[in-house]
PDB file of C-alpha atoms in Angstrom:
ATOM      1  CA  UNK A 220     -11.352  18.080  10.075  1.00 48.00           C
ATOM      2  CA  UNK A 221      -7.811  18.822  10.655  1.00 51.00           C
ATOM      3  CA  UNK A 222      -6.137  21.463   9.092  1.00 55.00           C
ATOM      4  CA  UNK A 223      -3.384  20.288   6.913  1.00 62.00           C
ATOM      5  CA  UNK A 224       0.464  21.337   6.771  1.00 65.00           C
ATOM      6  CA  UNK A 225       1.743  24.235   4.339  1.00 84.00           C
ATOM      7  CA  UNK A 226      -0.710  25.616   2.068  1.00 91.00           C
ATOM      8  CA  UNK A 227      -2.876  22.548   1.348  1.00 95.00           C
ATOM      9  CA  UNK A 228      -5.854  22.513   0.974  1.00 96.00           C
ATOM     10  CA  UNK A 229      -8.353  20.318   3.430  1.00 95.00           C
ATOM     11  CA  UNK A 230      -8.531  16.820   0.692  1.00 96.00           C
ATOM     12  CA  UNK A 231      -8.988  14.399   3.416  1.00 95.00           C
ATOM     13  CA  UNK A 232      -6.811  12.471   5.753  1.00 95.00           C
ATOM     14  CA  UNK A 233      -5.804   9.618   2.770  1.00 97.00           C
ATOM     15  CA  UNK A 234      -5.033  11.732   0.909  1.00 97.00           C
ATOM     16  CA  UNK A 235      -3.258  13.890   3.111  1.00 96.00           C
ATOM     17  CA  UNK A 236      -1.326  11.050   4.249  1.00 96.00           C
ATOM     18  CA  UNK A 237      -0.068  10.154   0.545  1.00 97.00           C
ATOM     19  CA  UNK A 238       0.719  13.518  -0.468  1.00 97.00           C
ATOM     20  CA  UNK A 239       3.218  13.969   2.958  1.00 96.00           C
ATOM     21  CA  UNK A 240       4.647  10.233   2.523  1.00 96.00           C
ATOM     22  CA  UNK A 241       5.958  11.553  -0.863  1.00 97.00           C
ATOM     23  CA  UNK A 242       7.429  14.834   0.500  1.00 96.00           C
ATOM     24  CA  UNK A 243       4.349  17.078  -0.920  1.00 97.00           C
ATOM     25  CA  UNK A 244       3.720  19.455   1.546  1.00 96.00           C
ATOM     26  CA  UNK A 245       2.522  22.418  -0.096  1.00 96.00           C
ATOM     27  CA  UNK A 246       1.338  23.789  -3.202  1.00 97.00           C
ATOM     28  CA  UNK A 247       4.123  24.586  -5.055  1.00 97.00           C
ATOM     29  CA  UNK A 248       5.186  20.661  -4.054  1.00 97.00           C
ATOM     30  CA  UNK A 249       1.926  19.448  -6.074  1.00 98.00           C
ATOM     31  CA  UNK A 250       2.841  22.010  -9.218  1.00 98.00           C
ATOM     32  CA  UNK A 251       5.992  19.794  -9.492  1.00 98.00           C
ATOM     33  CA  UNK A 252       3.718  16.779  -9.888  1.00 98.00           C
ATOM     34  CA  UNK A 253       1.277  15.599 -12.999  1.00 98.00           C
ATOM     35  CA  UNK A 254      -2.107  14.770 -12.318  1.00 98.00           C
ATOM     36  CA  UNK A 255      -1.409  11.192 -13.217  1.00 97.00           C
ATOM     37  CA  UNK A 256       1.479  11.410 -10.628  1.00 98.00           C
ATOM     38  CA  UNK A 257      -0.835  12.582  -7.910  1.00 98.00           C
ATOM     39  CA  UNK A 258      -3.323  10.169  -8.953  1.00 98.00           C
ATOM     40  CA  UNK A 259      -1.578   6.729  -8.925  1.00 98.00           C
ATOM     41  CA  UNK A 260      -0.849   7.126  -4.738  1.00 98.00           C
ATOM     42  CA  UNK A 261      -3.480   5.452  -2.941  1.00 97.00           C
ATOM     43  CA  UNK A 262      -5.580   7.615  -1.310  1.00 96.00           C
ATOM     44  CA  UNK A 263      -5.873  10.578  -3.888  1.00 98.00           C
ATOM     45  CA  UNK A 264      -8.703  10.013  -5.304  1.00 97.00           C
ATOM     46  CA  UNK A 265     -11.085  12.582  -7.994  1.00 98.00           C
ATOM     47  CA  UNK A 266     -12.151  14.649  -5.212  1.00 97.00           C
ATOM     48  CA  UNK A 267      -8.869  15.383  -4.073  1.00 98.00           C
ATOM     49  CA  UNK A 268      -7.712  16.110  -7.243  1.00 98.00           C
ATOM     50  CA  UNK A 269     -10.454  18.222  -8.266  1.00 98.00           C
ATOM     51  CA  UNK A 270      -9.691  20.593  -4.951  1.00 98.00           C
ATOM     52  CA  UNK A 271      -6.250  20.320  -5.813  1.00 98.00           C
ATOM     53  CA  UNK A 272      -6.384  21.942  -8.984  1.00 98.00           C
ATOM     54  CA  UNK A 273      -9.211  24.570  -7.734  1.00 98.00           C
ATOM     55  CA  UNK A 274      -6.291  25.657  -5.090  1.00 97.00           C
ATOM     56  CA  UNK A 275      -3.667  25.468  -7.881  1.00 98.00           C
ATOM     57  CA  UNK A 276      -5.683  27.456  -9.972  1.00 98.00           C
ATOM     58  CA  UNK A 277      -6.208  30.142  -6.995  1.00 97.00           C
ATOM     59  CA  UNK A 278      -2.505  30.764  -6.749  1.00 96.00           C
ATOM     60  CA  UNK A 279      -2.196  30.906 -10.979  1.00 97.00           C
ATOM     61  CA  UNK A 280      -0.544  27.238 -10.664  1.00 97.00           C
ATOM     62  CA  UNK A 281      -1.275  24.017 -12.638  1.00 98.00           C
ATOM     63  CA  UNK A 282      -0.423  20.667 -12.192  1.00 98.00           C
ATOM     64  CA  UNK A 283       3.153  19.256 -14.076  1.00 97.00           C
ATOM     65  CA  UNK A 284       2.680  18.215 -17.700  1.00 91.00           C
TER      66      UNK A 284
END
């Protein structure tokens, strides 16, 4: 697997893709965002999410409200 841009973590090349078509490059991109944001692009699915908030969570981040 590839390693992805910025600070994010390895989610898979879908949802790679998604997050990068919207501008969301790194970490502090996907703080700006709500869970149900991030959800609803295709291709970030509950896995992604789940190691989305575990790297959030690392750096004392959270997802938007």
């Amino acid at each position: 697997m590839t390693t992805p841009p910025g600070d994010l973590p390895a989610i898979g090349g879908p949802a790679t893709r998604a997050l990068l078509a919207e501008g969301i490059g790194t970490l502090d991109d996907v703080a700006r965002h709500s869970r149900r944001e991030l959800a609803a692009l295709h291709g970030v699915g509950p896995k992604a999410l789940r190691i989305l908030e575990e790297a959030l969570a690392a750096r004392g981040l959270t997802f938007a409200e």
